[in-house]
Amino acid sequence: MRVAVSFGKTKMYTGLVFNIHTNAPTLYEAKEIHQILDANPVVNELQLKHWQWIANYYMCALGDVYRAAMPSAFLLESETVIYKNDAFTDESVLSDDEFLIFEALQHQSQLTIHQIIAILGKKKVMPIVNALLEKTAITIKEEIYEQYKPKLVKYIRLHESYNSDDALEKLLEQLTRAKKQREAVLSFFQLSVTKKPIKAKDLEEKANVSSSILKSLVDKDIFEFYNIQTDRISFKGDTNDLKTLNQYQEKALTDIKETFVKKDVTLLHGVTSSGKTEVYTKLIQDVLDSGKQVLFLLPEIALTTQIITRLQFYFGNQISVFHSKYSVNERVEVWNNVLENRSKAQIILGARSSIFLPFNNLGLIVVDEEHETSYKQFEPSPRYNARDAAIVLAKMHNAKILLGSATPSLETFFNAQQNKYGLVILNRRHGNVQLPKIELIDVKEKHRKKEMTGHFSDRMLKLITEALEEKEQVILFQNRRGYSPVVECKTCGVSPECPNCDVTLTFHKFRRELRCHYCSYQRAMPNSCAACGSNTLDTKGFGTEQIELELKELFPKHNIGRMDLDTTRGKYGYQKIIGAFEAKEIDVLVGTQMLSKGLDFENVSLVGILNADTMLNFPDFRAHERAYDMMVQVSGRAGRSKKQGNVAIQTFNPYHQILQQVSTTDYAAMYKEQLQERWQYKYPPYFRVIKITLKHKDFIKVDSGIQWLFKALYRSFGENVLGPTAPAVGRIRNQYIMNLVIKIPPKQSLANTKNQITKVKNTFEAVKDFRPIRFIIDVDAY
């Protein structure tokens, strides 16, 4: 259960009781627990066990996991509450600001610090509050607030004295003059035929009266109000029969069930648009029939909007959704529903954080698009991988786990090949539609022949025009948002850079501003160069915004849409764009990697990738695997329902082996080649990788710290320590960054390695000069 504990004299924090014992601490005096906040436990034992595993495996504090797992409404912290001192009379000694607060307390019995900040319009109000305390004008008390407020809906019913028919007749006679009130009573009878509780709001609408009329009827003791607590989000939807599977899906389903007999983890390797979701629904149905819960993990919130609609059709209100675009209160409701195993939380759809929910009888976990990098959390701690943590969670619950992907990650496929996981292959698209035709366009050649219009080759434009003439839709992929990533002075070659990070600022034309995509610093686009004063500023490179504007000029009669971080900021940002595209209101959709994740649009016949080279030339041992995944996934959005789709990829190097493998969708060749390289250079899946990062605003400190660390680790691990290196962006938010990578050979004990790293870390933090440096450990950092 949660308890309130006091830190220092005035602060209150929420702790979670993890263990009950009777060993008194020897080095300090333990404090009393201030109060117990729960009547029933909010977490369960399996959950705590799983959190411990995450803390141990990913080398972070258990508190970090607890903080990441619990919805913030559960983590109460004290709010200072201020009361008026009635004995105080001499108002002349107060300054203007102090008097404002004192006056506010005449009208309100109490104020919180947040309210005072709002009243004064200042951030720093503590000195003023202190002055009022010294002048004894106010008193202070620390209170703990329950941040979750249940949503109450107001219902209305007839007062019990009117239960007999005679009483009702009298009542209607009484109200002959008050037309509106009589109307309200008659409407109430019409609504009460359904035998359901009647909402006050529904009655107002039905009788076409205002809330004041209902209130006067309540005052006359004719009606009475009462409240019922409801959840903020519930999915309507009937339970329809599941679709019948085609023979290939049927076979895949039987194979999965067979592998589940011997193995807990199975990989479903199905090409894009092979109908994996349909297979999932059949499995989910089986698990629900056995009375167990199902967790359906998705990499991207954008995806949940489409999958919800599909699953809602079959499972109706057994679905709950859990991700960060939901408000705190909505997340608390899902948490409570899962904890109490209610009927509306039998299927949980969610992004990576939903593995922390308090499941008590999990039967199946589905990890869709398991290769996705968004399953790995990088900041803040715990830096866990939701896919791997879900496998452990399934094992604790004796549940089965299904990993689905058209381009499985090398590790997963390697485990399946090694017979650790079951493997089921589904290599036919649904409805036997062929995989899209993929063609590579040589941009270098097109530039030479002057066949480029802006960033489009003549071939790309021809394909777009053909698709639009056929009333089909087009998706264009460019993994850069904004208008252009570099603004450069033609005279002196200087580019505006971010003052806090080592990156150039991205130009956003729509707002005419320069923005840093790392720390969100922004400033207006200058008219002239800050270095030499000339006004010859030129933009280099291109992002989604620029493509959108070019398309509007090239195809003025068509609707162009854009989907990137800038256009999907709101809670329903994704739904609006995806909905408009599905309703065919948008003809061409330009977007970043959000588009590559399992979305299903039936009318898309062409997918264009505008610059494939940026993905390939990236300083990361996974760059090629990721580029292959992304391009194949984006291509998979084309031609999903009737006829074969087209994919056009613009590149400066069409002979690159990865692009050749994408053009033939040859996963096996890519897998074999990448595996060969990983073995040669000692990377996962053969070697484990732990990355250590140091951050501090003083470069000299970080540099001396990393040198010391390297020597200490080199003594233990020798050649297997790589570094020290600075990452591609060496300074973010005024913090300099240095990295070390430790490789762990297959035979070396992971536990002993981690113990050794912890020892080195403790020694490092005992050195006075190194103490202010942030020390970050990232296990399986890929």
PDB file of N, CA, C and O in Angstrom, residues 164-204:
ATOM      1  N   SER A 164     -47.007   6.955  -5.273  1.00  0.00           N
ATOM      2  CA  SER A 164     -48.367   6.463  -5.549  1.00  0.00           C
ATOM      3  C   SER A 164     -49.003   7.254  -6.696  1.00  0.00           C
ATOM      4  O   SER A 164     -48.612   8.389  -6.977  1.00  0.00           O
ATOM      5  N   ASP A 165     -50.004   6.647  -7.354  1.00  0.00           N
ATOM      6  CA  ASP A 165     -50.655   7.304  -8.502  1.00  0.00           C
ATOM      7  C   ASP A 165     -51.384   8.590  -8.086  1.00  0.00           C
ATOM      8  O   ASP A 165     -51.365   9.584  -8.791  1.00  0.00           O
ATOM      9  N   ASP A 166     -52.024   8.544  -6.887  1.00  0.00           N
ATOM     10  CA  ASP A 166     -52.766   9.733  -6.438  1.00  0.00           C
ATOM     11  C   ASP A 166     -51.827  10.924  -6.287  1.00  0.00           C
ATOM     12  O   ASP A 166     -52.125  12.042  -6.721  1.00  0.00           O
ATOM     13  N   ALA A 167     -50.713  10.632  -5.652  1.00  0.00           N
ATOM     14  CA  ALA A 167     -49.737  11.711  -5.423  1.00  0.00           C
ATOM     15  C   ALA A 167     -49.305  12.316  -6.759  1.00  0.00           C
ATOM     16  O   ALA A 167     -49.138  13.536  -6.880  1.00  0.00           O
ATOM     17  N   LEU A 168     -49.137  11.501  -7.788  1.00  0.00           N
ATOM     18  CA  LEU A 168     -48.708  11.988  -9.097  1.00  0.00           C
ATOM     19  C   LEU A 168     -49.769  12.898  -9.723  1.00  0.00           C
ATOM     20  O   LEU A 168     -49.451  13.928 -10.306  1.00  0.00           O
ATOM     21  N   GLU A 169     -51.038  12.481  -9.592  1.00  0.00           N
ATOM     22  CA  GLU A 169     -52.116  13.314 -10.157  1.00  0.00           C
ATOM     23  C   GLU A 169     -52.113  14.697  -9.498  1.00  0.00           C
ATOM     24  O   GLU A 169     -52.198  15.719 -10.160  1.00  0.00           O
ATOM     25  N   LYS A 170     -51.988  14.673  -8.163  1.00  0.00           N
ATOM     26  CA  LYS A 170     -51.950  15.944  -7.429  1.00  0.00           C
ATOM     27  C   LYS A 170     -50.795  16.820  -7.916  1.00  0.00           C
ATOM     28  O   LYS A 170     -50.932  18.025  -8.090  1.00  0.00           O
ATOM     29  N   LEU A 171     -49.655  16.129  -8.113  1.00  0.00           N
ATOM     30  CA  LEU A 171     -48.438  16.848  -8.523  1.00  0.00           C
ATOM     31  C   LEU A 171     -48.683  17.556  -9.856  1.00  0.00           C
ATOM     32  O   LEU A 171     -48.368  18.743  -9.995  1.00  0.00           O
ATOM     33  N   LEU A 172     -49.274  16.862 -10.835  1.00  0.00           N
ATOM     34  CA  LEU A 172     -49.497  17.468 -12.143  1.00  0.00           C
ATOM     35  C   LEU A 172     -50.506  18.616 -12.055  1.00  0.00           C
ATOM     36  O   LEU A 172     -50.381  19.616 -12.769  1.00  0.00           O
ATOM     37  N   GLU A 173     -51.490  18.479 -11.168  1.00  0.00           N
ATOM     38  CA  GLU A 173     -52.439  19.588 -10.980  1.00  0.00           C
ATOM     39  C   GLU A 173     -51.729  20.812 -10.407  1.00  0.00           C
ATOM     40  O   GLU A 173     -51.941  21.936 -10.829  1.00  0.00           O
ATOM     41  N   GLN A 174     -50.863  20.495  -9.427  1.00  0.00           N
ATOM     42  CA  GLN A 174     -50.076  21.559  -8.766  1.00  0.00           C
ATOM     43  C   GLN A 174     -49.293  22.388  -9.790  1.00  0.00           C
ATOM     44  O   GLN A 174     -49.128  23.578  -9.646  1.00  0.00           O
ATOM     45  N   LEU A 175     -48.818  21.703 -10.826  1.00  0.00           N
ATOM     46  CA  LEU A 175     -47.895  22.356 -11.771  1.00  0.00           C
ATOM     47  C   LEU A 175     -48.593  22.885 -13.028  1.00  0.00           C
ATOM     48  O   LEU A 175     -47.928  23.146 -14.025  1.00  0.00           O
ATOM     49  N   THR A 176     -49.953  23.015 -12.976  1.00  0.00           N
ATOM     50  CA  THR A 176     -50.626  23.444 -14.215  1.00  0.00           C
ATOM     51  C   THR A 176     -50.149  24.818 -14.660  1.00  0.00           C
ATOM     52  O   THR A 176     -50.056  25.107 -15.839  1.00  0.00           O
ATOM     53  N   ARG A 177     -49.818  25.663 -13.696  1.00  0.00           N
ATOM     54  CA  ARG A 177     -49.398  27.019 -14.088  1.00  0.00           C
ATOM     55  C   ARG A 177     -47.949  27.047 -14.531  1.00  0.00           C
ATOM     56  O   ARG A 177     -47.581  27.762 -15.446  1.00  0.00           O
ATOM     57  N   ALA A 178     -47.083  26.268 -13.805  1.00  0.00           N
ATOM     58  CA  ALA A 178     -45.643  26.283 -14.143  1.00  0.00           C
ATOM     59  C   ALA A 178     -45.414  25.348 -15.335  1.00  0.00           C
ATOM     60  O   ALA A 178     -45.184  24.165 -15.193  1.00  0.00           O
ATOM     61  N   LYS A 179     -45.548  25.954 -16.547  1.00  0.00           N
ATOM     62  CA  LYS A 179     -45.507  25.124 -17.754  1.00  0.00           C
ATOM     63  C   LYS A 179     -44.204  24.353 -17.888  1.00  0.00           C
ATOM     64  O   LYS A 179     -44.180  23.168 -18.159  1.00  0.00           O
ATOM     65  N   LYS A 180     -43.111  25.066 -17.720  1.00  0.00           N
ATOM     66  CA  LYS A 180     -41.794  24.450 -17.928  1.00  0.00           C
ATOM     67  C   LYS A 180     -41.574  23.293 -16.951  1.00  0.00           C
ATOM     68  O   LYS A 180     -41.052  22.235 -17.293  1.00  0.00           O
ATOM     69  N   GLN A 181     -41.974  23.519 -15.678  1.00  0.00           N
ATOM     70  CA  GLN A 181     -41.760  22.479 -14.667  1.00  0.00           C
ATOM     71  C   GLN A 181     -42.613  21.255 -14.987  1.00  0.00           C
ATOM     72  O   GLN A 181     -42.180  20.113 -14.861  1.00  0.00           O
ATOM     73  N   ARG A 182     -43.848  21.522 -15.456  1.00  0.00           N
ATOM     74  CA  ARG A 182     -44.743  20.420 -15.820  1.00  0.00           C
ATOM     75  C   ARG A 182     -44.134  19.622 -16.975  1.00  0.00           C
ATOM     76  O   ARG A 182     -44.123  18.392 -16.986  1.00  0.00           O
ATOM     77  N   GLU A 183     -43.603  20.372 -17.970  1.00  0.00           N
ATOM     78  CA  GLU A 183     -42.935  19.764 -19.144  1.00  0.00           C
ATOM     79  C   GLU A 183     -41.822  18.838 -18.672  1.00  0.00           C
ATOM     80  O   GLU A 183     -41.667  17.711 -19.150  1.00  0.00           O
ATOM     81  N   ALA A 184     -41.024  19.319 -17.684  1.00  0.00           N
ATOM     82  CA  ALA A 184     -39.889  18.530 -17.177  1.00  0.00           C
ATOM     83  C   ALA A 184     -40.388  17.237 -16.535  1.00  0.00           C
ATOM     84  O   ALA A 184     -39.826  16.157 -16.752  1.00  0.00           O
ATOM     85  N   VAL A 185     -41.487  17.332 -15.760  1.00  0.00           N
ATOM     86  CA  VAL A 185     -42.002  16.133 -15.073  1.00  0.00           C
ATOM     87  C   VAL A 185     -42.522  15.125 -16.100  1.00  0.00           C
ATOM     88  O   VAL A 185     -42.245  13.931 -16.023  1.00  0.00           O
ATOM     89  N   LEU A 186     -43.242  15.596 -17.117  1.00  0.00           N
ATOM     90  CA  LEU A 186     -43.786  14.688 -18.143  1.00  0.00           C
ATOM     91  C   LEU A 186     -42.659  14.011 -18.930  1.00  0.00           C
ATOM     92  O   LEU A 186     -42.701  12.814 -19.214  1.00  0.00           O
ATOM     93  N   SER A 187     -41.648  14.806 -19.272  1.00  0.00           N
ATOM     94  CA  SER A 187     -40.492  14.226 -19.993  1.00  0.00           C
ATOM     95  C   SER A 187     -39.823  13.171 -19.127  1.00  0.00           C
ATOM     96  O   SER A 187     -39.331  12.160 -19.631  1.00  0.00           O
ATOM     97  N   PHE A 188     -39.775  13.416 -17.823  1.00  0.00           N
ATOM     98  CA  PHE A 188     -39.136  12.458 -16.911  1.00  0.00           C
ATOM     99  C   PHE A 188     -39.852  11.103 -17.010  1.00  0.00           C
ATOM    100  O   PHE A 188     -39.243  10.053 -17.065  1.00  0.00           O
ATOM    101  N   PHE A 189     -41.223  11.153 -17.068  1.00  0.00           N
ATOM    102  CA  PHE A 189     -41.982   9.888 -17.172  1.00  0.00           C
ATOM    103  C   PHE A 189     -41.672   9.168 -18.487  1.00  0.00           C
ATOM    104  O   PHE A 189     -41.558   7.952 -18.533  1.00  0.00           O
ATOM    105  N   GLN A 190     -41.561   9.962 -19.564  1.00  0.00           N
ATOM    106  CA  GLN A 190     -41.249   9.335 -20.868  1.00  0.00           C
ATOM    107  C   GLN A 190     -39.897   8.620 -20.804  1.00  0.00           C
ATOM    108  O   GLN A 190     -39.738   7.514 -21.297  1.00  0.00           O
ATOM    109  N   LEU A 191     -38.908   9.294 -20.177  1.00  0.00           N
ATOM    110  CA  LEU A 191     -37.559   8.700 -20.097  1.00  0.00           C
ATOM    111  C   LEU A 191     -37.540   7.488 -19.166  1.00  0.00           C
ATOM    112  O   LEU A 191     -36.774   6.554 -19.357  1.00  0.00           O
ATOM    113  N   SER A 192     -38.406   7.523 -18.126  1.00  0.00           N
ATOM    114  CA  SER A 192     -38.313   6.455 -17.124  1.00  0.00           C
ATOM    115  C   SER A 192     -38.874   5.122 -17.631  1.00  0.00           C
ATOM    116  O   SER A 192     -38.759   4.105 -16.958  1.00  0.00           O
ATOM    117  N   VAL A 193     -39.481   5.142 -18.831  1.00  0.00           N
ATOM    118  CA  VAL A 193     -40.001   3.892 -19.407  1.00  0.00           C
ATOM    119  C   VAL A 193     -38.867   2.871 -19.584  1.00  0.00           C
ATOM    120  O   VAL A 193     -39.048   1.668 -19.420  1.00  0.00           O
ATOM    121  N   THR A 194     -37.664   3.374 -19.902  1.00  0.00           N
ATOM    122  CA  THR A 194     -36.530   2.461 -20.178  1.00  0.00           C
ATOM    123  C   THR A 194     -36.026   1.756 -18.923  1.00  0.00           C
ATOM    124  O   THR A 194     -35.190   0.862 -19.003  1.00  0.00           O
ATOM    125  N   LYS A 195     -36.482   2.172 -17.756  1.00  0.00           N
ATOM    126  CA  LYS A 195     -36.068   1.585 -16.469  1.00  0.00           C
ATOM    127  C   LYS A 195     -34.578   1.824 -16.155  1.00  0.00           C
ATOM    128  O   LYS A 195     -34.000   1.188 -15.311  1.00  0.00           O
ATOM    129  N   LYS A 196     -33.945   2.756 -16.920  1.00  0.00           N
ATOM    130  CA  LYS A 196     -32.523   3.030 -16.651  1.00  0.00           C
ATOM    131  C   LYS A 196     -32.440   4.294 -15.817  1.00  0.00           C
ATOM    132  O   LYS A 196     -33.350   5.128 -15.871  1.00  0.00           O
ATOM    133  N   PRO A 197     -31.334   4.492 -15.050  1.00  0.00           N
ATOM    134  CA  PRO A 197     -31.177   5.770 -14.328  1.00  0.00           C
ATOM    135  C   PRO A 197     -31.190   6.919 -15.334  1.00  0.00           C
ATOM    136  O   PRO A 197     -30.702   6.773 -16.453  1.00  0.00           O
ATOM    137  N   ILE A 198     -31.735   8.064 -14.922  1.00  0.00           N
ATOM    138  CA  ILE A 198     -31.872   9.179 -15.874  1.00  0.00           C
ATOM    139  C   ILE A 198     -30.883  10.276 -15.517  1.00  0.00           C
ATOM    140  O   ILE A 198     -30.858  10.773 -14.393  1.00  0.00           O
ATOM    141  N   LYS A 199     -30.073  10.665 -16.516  1.00  0.00           N
ATOM    142  CA  LYS A 199     -29.101  11.733 -16.282  1.00  0.00           C
ATOM    143  C   LYS A 199     -29.815  13.067 -16.300  1.00  0.00           C
ATOM    144  O   LYS A 199     -30.718  13.284 -17.128  1.00  0.00           O
ATOM    145  N   ALA A 200     -29.389  13.974 -15.390  1.00  0.00           N
ATOM    146  CA  ALA A 200     -29.993  15.307 -15.334  1.00  0.00           C
ATOM    147  C   ALA A 200     -29.852  15.999 -16.698  1.00  0.00           C
ATOM    148  O   ALA A 200     -30.765  16.658 -17.184  1.00  0.00           O
ATOM    149  N   LYS A 201     -28.700  15.796 -17.351  1.00  0.00           N
ATOM    150  CA  LYS A 201     -28.428  16.463 -18.625  1.00  0.00           C
ATOM    151  C   LYS A 201     -29.401  15.991 -19.709  1.00  0.00           C
ATOM    152  O   LYS A 201     -29.897  16.777 -20.508  1.00  0.00           O
ATOM    153  N   ASP A 202     -29.667  14.648 -19.707  1.00  0.00           N
ATOM    154  CA  ASP A 202     -30.579  14.098 -20.721  1.00  0.00           C
ATOM    155  C   ASP A 202     -31.981  14.679 -20.552  1.00  0.00           C
ATOM    156  O   ASP A 202     -32.669  14.997 -21.520  1.00  0.00           O
ATOM    157  N   LEU A 203     -32.384  14.834 -19.278  1.00  0.00           N
ATOM    158  CA  LEU A 203     -33.723  15.358 -19.013  1.00  0.00           C
ATOM    159  C   LEU A 203     -33.819  16.818 -19.486  1.00  0.00           C
ATOM    160  O   LEU A 203     -34.814  17.222 -20.095  1.00  0.00           O
ATOM    161  N   GLU A 204     -32.764  17.592 -19.251  1.00  0.00           N
ATOM    162  CA  GLU A 204     -32.763  18.991 -19.704  1.00  0.00           C
ATOM    163  C   GLU A 204     -32.958  19.058 -21.213  1.00  0.00           C
ATOM    164  O   GLU A 204     -33.730  19.860 -21.726  1.00  0.00           O
TER     165      GLU A 204
END
